[in-house]
Coordinates of C-alpha atoms and ligand atoms in Angstrom, one line a residue:
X1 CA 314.3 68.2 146.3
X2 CA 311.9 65.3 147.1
X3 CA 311.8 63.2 143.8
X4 CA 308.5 61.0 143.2
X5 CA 309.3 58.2 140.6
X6 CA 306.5 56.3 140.6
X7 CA 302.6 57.8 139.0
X8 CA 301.0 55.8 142.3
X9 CA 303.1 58.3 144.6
X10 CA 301.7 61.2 142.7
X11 CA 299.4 63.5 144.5
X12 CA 297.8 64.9 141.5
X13 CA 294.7 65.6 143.7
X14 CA 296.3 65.4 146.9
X15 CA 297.7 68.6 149.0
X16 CA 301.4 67.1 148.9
X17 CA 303.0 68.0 145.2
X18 CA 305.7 66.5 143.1
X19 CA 308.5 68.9 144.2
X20 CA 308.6 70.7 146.9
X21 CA 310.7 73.4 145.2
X22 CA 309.1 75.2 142.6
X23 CA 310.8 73.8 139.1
X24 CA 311.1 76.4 136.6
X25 CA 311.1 77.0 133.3
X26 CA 313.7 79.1 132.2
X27 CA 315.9 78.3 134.9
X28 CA 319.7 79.7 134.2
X29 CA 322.1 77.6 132.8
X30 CA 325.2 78.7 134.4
X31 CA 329.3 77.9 134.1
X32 CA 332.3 77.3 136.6
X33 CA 331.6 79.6 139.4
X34 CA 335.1 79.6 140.8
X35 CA 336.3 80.8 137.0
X36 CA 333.4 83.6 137.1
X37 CA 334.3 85.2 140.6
X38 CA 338.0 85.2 139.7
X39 CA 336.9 87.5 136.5
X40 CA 335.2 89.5 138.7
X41 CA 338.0 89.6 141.0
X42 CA 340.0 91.4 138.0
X43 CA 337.0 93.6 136.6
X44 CA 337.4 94.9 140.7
X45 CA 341.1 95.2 140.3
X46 CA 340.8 97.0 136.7
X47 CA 338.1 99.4 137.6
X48 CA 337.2 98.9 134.3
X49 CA 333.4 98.5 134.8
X50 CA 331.6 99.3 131.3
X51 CA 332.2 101.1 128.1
X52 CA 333.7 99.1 125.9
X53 CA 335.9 97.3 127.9
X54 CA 338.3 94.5 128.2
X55 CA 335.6 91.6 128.8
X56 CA 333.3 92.8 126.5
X57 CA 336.0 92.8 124.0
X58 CA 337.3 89.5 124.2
X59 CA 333.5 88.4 124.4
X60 CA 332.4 90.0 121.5
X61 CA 335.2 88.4 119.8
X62 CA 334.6 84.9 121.3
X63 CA 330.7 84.8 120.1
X64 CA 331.7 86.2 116.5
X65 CA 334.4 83.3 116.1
X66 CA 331.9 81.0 117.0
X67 CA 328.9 81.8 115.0
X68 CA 331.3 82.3 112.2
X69 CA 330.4 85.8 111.5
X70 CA 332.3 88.8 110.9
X71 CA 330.6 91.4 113.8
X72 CA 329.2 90.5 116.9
X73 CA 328.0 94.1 117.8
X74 CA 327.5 93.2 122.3
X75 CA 324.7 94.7 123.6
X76 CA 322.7 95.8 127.4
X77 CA 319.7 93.4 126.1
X78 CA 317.9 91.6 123.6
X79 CA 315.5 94.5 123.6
X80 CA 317.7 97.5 122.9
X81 CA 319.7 95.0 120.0
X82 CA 316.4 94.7 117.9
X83 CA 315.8 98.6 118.7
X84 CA 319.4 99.6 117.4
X85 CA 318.8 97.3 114.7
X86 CA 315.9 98.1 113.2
X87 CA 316.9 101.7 113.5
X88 CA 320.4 101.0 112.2
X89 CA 318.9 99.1 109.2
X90 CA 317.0 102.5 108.4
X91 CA 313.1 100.6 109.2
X92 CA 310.2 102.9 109.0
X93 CA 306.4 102.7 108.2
X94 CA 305.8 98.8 108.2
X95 CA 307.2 96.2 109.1
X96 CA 305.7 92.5 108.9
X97 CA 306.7 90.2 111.7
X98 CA 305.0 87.3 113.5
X99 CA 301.9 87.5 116.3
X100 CA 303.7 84.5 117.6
X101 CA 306.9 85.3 119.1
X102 CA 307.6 87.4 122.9
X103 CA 306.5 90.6 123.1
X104 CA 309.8 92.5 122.7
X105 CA 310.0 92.0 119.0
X106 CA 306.5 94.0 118.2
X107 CA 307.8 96.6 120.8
X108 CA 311.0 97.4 119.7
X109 CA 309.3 98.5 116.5
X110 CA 306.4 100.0 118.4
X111 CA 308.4 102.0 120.6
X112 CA 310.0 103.7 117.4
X113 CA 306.6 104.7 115.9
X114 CA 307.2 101.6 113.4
X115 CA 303.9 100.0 112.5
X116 CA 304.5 96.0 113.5
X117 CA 302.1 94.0 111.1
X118 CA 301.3 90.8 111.7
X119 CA 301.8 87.7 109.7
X120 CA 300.6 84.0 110.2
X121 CA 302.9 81.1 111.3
X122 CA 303.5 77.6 109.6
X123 CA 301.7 75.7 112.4
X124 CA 304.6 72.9 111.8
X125 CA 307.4 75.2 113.1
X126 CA 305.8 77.9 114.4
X127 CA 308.2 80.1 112.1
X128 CA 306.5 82.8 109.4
X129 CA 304.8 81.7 106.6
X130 CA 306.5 83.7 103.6
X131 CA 303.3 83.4 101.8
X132 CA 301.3 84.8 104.6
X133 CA 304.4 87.7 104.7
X134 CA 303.2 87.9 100.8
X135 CA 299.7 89.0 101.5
X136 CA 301.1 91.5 104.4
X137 CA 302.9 93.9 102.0
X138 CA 301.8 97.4 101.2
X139 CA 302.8 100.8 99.8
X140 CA 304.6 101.4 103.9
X141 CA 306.1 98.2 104.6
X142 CA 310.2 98.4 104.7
X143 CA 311.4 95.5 106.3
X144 CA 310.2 91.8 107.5
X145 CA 311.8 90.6 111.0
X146 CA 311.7 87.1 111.2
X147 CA 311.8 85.3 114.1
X148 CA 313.7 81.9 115.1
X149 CA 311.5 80.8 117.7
X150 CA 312.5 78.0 119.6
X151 CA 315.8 78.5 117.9
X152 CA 313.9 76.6 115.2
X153 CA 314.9 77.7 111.3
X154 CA 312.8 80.0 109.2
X155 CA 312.2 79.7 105.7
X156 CA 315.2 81.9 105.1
X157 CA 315.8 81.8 101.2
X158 CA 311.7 82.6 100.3
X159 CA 311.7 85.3 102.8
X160 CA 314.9 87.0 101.3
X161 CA 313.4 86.6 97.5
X162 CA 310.2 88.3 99.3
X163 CA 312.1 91.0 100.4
X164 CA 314.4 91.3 97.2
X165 CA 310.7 91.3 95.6
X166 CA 310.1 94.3 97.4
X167 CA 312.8 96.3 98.0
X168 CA 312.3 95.6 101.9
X169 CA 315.2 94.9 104.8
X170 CA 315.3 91.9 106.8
X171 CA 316.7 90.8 109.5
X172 CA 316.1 88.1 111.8
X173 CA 315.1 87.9 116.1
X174 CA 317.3 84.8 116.7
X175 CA 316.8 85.7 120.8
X176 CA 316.7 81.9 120.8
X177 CA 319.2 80.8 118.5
X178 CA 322.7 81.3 120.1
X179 CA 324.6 78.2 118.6
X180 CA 321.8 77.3 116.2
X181 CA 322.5 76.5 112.4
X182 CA 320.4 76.5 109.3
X183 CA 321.6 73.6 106.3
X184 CA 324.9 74.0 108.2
X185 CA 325.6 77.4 108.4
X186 CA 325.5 79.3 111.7
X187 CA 322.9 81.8 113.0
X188 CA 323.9 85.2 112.5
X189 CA 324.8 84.8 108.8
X190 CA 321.7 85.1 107.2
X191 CA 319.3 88.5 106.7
X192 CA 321.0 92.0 107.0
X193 CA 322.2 90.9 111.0
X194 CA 320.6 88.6 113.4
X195 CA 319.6 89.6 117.2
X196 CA 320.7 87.7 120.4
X197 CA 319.2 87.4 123.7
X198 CA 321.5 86.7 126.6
X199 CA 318.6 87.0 129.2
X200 CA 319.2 85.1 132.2
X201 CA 316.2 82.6 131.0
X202 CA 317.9 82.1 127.5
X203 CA 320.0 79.2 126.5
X204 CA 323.0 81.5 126.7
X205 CA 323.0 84.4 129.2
X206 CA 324.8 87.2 130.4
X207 CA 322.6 87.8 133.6
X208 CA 321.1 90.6 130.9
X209 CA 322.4 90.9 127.2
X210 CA 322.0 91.0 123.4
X211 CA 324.1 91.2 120.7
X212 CA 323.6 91.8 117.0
X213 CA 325.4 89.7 114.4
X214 CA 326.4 90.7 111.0
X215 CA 328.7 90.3 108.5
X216 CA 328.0 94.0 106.7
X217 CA 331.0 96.1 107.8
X218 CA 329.4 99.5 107.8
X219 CA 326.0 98.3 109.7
X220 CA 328.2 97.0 112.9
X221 CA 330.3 100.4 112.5
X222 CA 326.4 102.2 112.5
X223 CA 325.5 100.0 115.7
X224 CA 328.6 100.7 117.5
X225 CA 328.2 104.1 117.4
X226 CA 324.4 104.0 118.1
X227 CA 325.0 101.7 121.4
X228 CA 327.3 104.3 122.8
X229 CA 325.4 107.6 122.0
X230 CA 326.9 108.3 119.0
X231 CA 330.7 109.2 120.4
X232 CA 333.6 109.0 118.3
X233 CA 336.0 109.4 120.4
X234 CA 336.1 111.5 123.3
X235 CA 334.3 114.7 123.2
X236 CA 332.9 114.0 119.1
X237 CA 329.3 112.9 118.8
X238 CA 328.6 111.8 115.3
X239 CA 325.6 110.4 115.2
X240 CA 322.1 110.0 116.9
X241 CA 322.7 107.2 119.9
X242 CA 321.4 105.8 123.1
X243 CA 323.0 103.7 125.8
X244 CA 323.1 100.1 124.9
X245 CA 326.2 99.0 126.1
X246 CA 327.0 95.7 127.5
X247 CA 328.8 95.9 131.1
X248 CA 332.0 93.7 132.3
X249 CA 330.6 91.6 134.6
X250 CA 328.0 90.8 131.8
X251 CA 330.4 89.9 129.4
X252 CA 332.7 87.8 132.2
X253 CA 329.4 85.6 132.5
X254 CA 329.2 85.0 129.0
X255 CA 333.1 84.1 128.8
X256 CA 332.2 81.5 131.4
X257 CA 329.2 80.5 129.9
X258 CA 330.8 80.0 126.3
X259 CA 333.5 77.8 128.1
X260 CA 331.0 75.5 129.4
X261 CA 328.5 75.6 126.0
X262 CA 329.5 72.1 125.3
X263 CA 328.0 70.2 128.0
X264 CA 325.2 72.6 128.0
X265 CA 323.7 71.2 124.6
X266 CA 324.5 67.9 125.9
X267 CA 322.3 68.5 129.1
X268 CA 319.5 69.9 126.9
X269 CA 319.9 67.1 124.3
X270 CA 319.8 64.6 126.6
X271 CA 316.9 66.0 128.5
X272 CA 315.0 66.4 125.3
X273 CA 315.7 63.1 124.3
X274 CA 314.2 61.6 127.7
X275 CA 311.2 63.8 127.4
X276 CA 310.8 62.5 123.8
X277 CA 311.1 59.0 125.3
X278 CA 308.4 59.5 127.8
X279 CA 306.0 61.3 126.5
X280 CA 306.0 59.0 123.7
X281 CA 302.0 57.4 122.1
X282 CA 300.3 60.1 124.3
X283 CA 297.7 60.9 122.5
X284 CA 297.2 64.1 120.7
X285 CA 300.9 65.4 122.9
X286 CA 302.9 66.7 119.8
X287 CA 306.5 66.6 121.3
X288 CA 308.0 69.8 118.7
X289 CA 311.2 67.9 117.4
X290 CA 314.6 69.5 117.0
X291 CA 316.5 68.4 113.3
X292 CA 319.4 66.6 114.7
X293 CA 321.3 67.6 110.9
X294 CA 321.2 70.6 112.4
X295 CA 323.4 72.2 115.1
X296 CA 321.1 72.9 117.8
X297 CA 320.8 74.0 121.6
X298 CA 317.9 72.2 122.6
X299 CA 317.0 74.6 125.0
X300 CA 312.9 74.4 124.7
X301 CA 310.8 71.5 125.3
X302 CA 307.7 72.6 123.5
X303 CA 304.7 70.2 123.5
X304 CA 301.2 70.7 121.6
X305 CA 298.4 69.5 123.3
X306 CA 295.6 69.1 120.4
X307 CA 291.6 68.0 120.4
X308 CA 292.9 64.9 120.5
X309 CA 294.3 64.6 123.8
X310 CA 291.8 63.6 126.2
X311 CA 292.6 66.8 128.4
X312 CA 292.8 70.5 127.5
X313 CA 296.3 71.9 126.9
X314 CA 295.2 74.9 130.7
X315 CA 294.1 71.7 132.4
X316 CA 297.3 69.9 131.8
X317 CA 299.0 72.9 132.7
X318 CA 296.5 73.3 136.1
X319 CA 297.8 70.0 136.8
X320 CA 301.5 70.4 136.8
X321 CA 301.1 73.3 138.6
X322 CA 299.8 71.8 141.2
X323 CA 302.7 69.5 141.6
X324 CA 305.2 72.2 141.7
X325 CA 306.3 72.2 138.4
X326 CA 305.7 76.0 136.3
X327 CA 305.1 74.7 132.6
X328 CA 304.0 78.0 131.0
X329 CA 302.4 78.3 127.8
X330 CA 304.8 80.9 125.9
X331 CA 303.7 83.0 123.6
X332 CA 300.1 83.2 124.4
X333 CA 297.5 84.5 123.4
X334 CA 299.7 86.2 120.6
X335 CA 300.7 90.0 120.2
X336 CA 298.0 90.7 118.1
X337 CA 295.7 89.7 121.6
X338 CA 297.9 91.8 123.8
X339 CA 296.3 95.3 124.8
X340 CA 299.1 97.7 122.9
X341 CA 298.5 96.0 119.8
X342 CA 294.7 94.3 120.6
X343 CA 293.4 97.9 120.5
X344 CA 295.4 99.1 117.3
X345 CA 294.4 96.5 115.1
X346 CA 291.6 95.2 116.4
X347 CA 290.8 92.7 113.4
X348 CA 294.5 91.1 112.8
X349 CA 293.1 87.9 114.7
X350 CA 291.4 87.3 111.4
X351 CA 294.0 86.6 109.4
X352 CA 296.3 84.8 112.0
X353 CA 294.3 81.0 112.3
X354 CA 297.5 79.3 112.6
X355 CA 298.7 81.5 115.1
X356 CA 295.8 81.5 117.3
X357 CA 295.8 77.2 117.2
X358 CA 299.4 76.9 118.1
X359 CA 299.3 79.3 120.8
X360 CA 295.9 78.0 122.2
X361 CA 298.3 74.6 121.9
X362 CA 301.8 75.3 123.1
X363 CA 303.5 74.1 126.6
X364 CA 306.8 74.8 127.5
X365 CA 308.5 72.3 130.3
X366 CA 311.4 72.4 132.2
X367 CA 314.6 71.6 130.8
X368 CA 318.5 72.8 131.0
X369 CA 321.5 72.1 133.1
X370 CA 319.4 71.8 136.2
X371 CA 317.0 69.4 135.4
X372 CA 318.0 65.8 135.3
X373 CA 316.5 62.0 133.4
X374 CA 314.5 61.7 137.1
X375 CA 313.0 64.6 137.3
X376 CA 312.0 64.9 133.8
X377 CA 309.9 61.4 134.5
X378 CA 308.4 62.9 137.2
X379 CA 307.2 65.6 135.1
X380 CA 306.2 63.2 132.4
X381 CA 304.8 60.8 134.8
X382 CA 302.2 63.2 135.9
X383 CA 301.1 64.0 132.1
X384 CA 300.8 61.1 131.5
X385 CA 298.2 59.8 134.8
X386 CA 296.6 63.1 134.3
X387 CA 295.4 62.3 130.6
X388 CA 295.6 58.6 131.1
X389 CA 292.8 59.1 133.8
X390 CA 290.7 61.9 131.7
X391 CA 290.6 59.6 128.9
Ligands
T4K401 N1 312.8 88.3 121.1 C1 312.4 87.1 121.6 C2 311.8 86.1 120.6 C3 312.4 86.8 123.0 O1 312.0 85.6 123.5 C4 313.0 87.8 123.8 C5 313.0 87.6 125.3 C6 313.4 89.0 123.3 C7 313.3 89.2 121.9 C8 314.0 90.1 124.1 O2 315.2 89.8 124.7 P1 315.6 90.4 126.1 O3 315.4 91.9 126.0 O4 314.8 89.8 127.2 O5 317.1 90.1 126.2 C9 311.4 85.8 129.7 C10 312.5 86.8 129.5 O6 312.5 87.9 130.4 C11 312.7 87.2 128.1 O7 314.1 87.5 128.0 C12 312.4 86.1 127.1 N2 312.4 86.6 125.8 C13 311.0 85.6 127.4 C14 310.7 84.5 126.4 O8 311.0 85.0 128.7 P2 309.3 85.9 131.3 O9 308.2 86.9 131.3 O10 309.0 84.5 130.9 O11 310.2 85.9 132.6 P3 309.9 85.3 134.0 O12 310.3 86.3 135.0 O13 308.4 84.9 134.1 O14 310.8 84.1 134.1 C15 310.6 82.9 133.4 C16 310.9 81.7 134.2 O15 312.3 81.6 134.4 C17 310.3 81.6 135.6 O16 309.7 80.4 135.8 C18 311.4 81.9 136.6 C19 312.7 81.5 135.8 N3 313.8 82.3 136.1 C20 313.8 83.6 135.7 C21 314.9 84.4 135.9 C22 314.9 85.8 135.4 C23 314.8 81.8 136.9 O17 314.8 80.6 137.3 N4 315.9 82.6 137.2 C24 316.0 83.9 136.7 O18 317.0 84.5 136.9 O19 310.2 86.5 130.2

């Protein structure tokens, strides 16, 4: 890879870009290789390939132990967790969730005839607004699902007095939040359960993977069951199920993974504190900042690009492009404005301002255990000559 330090070796308008290689967002942070292919080695040797095996075991045990919860319930995705869930957790009719979050969390609510209903953001964190949630409720709603985006907190104590208010479930999509705490006490702890992502682009990953965290006994039993079509035992099928189990090789990935998680928060940290550094007295870049009193895993470098700023938040974007590097601008233009749910509630926009000016806002830049201090000034450097020459 080609690194340009300087902004006078920038070819912002000339055909040769920053990197030659495309850099990514979302890029997989990955562990010891030689301690991954010596697990698969023994998966081969065990011909133990799924169902509740060995790895998964251990793994399941590993990421419960470390969030400090009582169940970590593994699953085949992030997807199929929230599905299992929200079905576990008995969800029907309504339920309120953000416009600002990925896709999967309106769909796996969606796909099980479940009405998601959209509710504004505090601009500041892009988390719910519990007041916004407030004015959401009706006669159908059951259950709010908030969402930890960016691995950022939500307001968790208004939201549960909401729901106890209401008789309504929640539970939380912390897809972004493996490691993360809120006032000191792990993710997965807070809500009726908490849902993992362990996609390949997540802090955390399992190639594909999910998990639900819980510390109600009889939910996790509930799950179990439901992940493995309902079998208790051989040849007795108690309950209504589906296939959501996690695989071995999955599992031996996130083994690895969780024995190198140390020095991935430091990589993120480090990288987040260099693109804090550099992209500092831009104006009108809004660097979204992590609360260090917090346990974090600094896995997204989320900017807002506001009127202020001398260039537009797509022209910014145009520009790194054109140097190589993929910023994307995650989650845009919100659920609501995606076709499923655009066509079912055609008005929601309406009551989602704050949604619509983060996500017209947002830019997400490279970061994780592949990225390093240079490379991030590269990345910085042509921000900066970009909206240093618009201005
Ligand atoms: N809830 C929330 C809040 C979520 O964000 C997600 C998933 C879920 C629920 C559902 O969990 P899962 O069912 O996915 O476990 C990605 C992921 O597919 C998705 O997991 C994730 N959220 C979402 C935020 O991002 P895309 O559409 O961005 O993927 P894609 O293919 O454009 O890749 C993103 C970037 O990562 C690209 O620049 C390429 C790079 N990449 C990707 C992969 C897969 C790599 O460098 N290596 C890779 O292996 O959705």
């Amino acid at each position: 890879m080609k690194l340009i330090q300087t902004p006078q070796d920038l070819a912002i308008n000339g055909a040769t870009p920053a990197f030659e290689q495309p850099l990514h967002v979302g890029r997989p942070n990955i562990g010891s290789r030689d301690a991954f292919l010596k697990f698969a080695e023994q998966i081969l040797d065990r011909h133990w390939l799924s169902n509740n095996g060995p790895m998964v075991q251990e793994f399941e045990q590993r990421v419960a132990d470390y969030h400090d919860v009582k169940h970590c319930v593994a699953m085949c995705n992030g997807t199929v967790a929230l599905e299992i869930a929200i079905r576990a957790l008995g969800l029907e009719g309504e339920v309120i969730i953000p416009s600002y979050t990925f896709i999967a969390t309106a769909h796996a609510l969606h796909w099980q005839a479940i009405t998601p209903v959209f509710a504004d953001i505090n601009p500041a964190t892009h988390t719910l607004d519990p007041e916004a949630v407030r004015c959401m409720i009706t006669p159908r709603t059951t259950g709010i699902i908030g969402v930890r985006l960016w691995g950022r907190s939500v307001p968790v104590e208004a939201l549960q007095t909401i729901a106890d208010e209401h008789g309504l479930k929640l539970m939380f999509d912390s897809a972004h939040a493996f490691g993360c705490s809120y006032k000191g006490t792990m993710v997965g702890n807070f809500g009726a359960c908490e849902v993992l992502s362990f996609h390949a682009t997540k802090f955390f990953n399992t190639f594909e993977g999910g998990a639900v965290l819980t510390n109600d006994d009889k939910l996790a039993e509930t799950m179990r069951l439901m992940r493995n079509f309902g079998f208790s035992g051989m040849d007795n099928v108690i309950h209504p199920g589906t296939n959501g189990k996690m695989i071995e090789i999955a599992a031996a990935m996130g083994i690895v993974n969780l024995d190198a998680i140390t020095g991935m928060v430091e990589a993120n940290r480090s990288n987040y504190l260099v693109y804090r550094e550099e992209l500092s007295g831009l104006p009108g870049i809004r660097l979204l900042s992590y609360d260090e009193s917090e346990r974090n895993n600094y896995q997204y470098v989320v900017i807002e690009i506001s009127e202020e700023c001398p260039a537009t938040r797509d022209q910014i974007i145009q520009s790194l492009h054109a140097e190589n590097i993929l910023a994307r601008r995650y989650f845009w233009p919100g659920c609501h404005n995606m076709k499923p749910y655009r066509e079912l509630y055609p008005h929601a926009g309406l009551v989602l301002p704050n949604t619509k000016q983060v996500a017209d806002r947002v830019v997400l830049l490279p970061t994780g255990t592949t990225v390093d201090a240079g490379t991030i000034q590269t990345v910085t450097s042509v921000i900066r000559v970009f909206v240093e020459d618009k201005a």
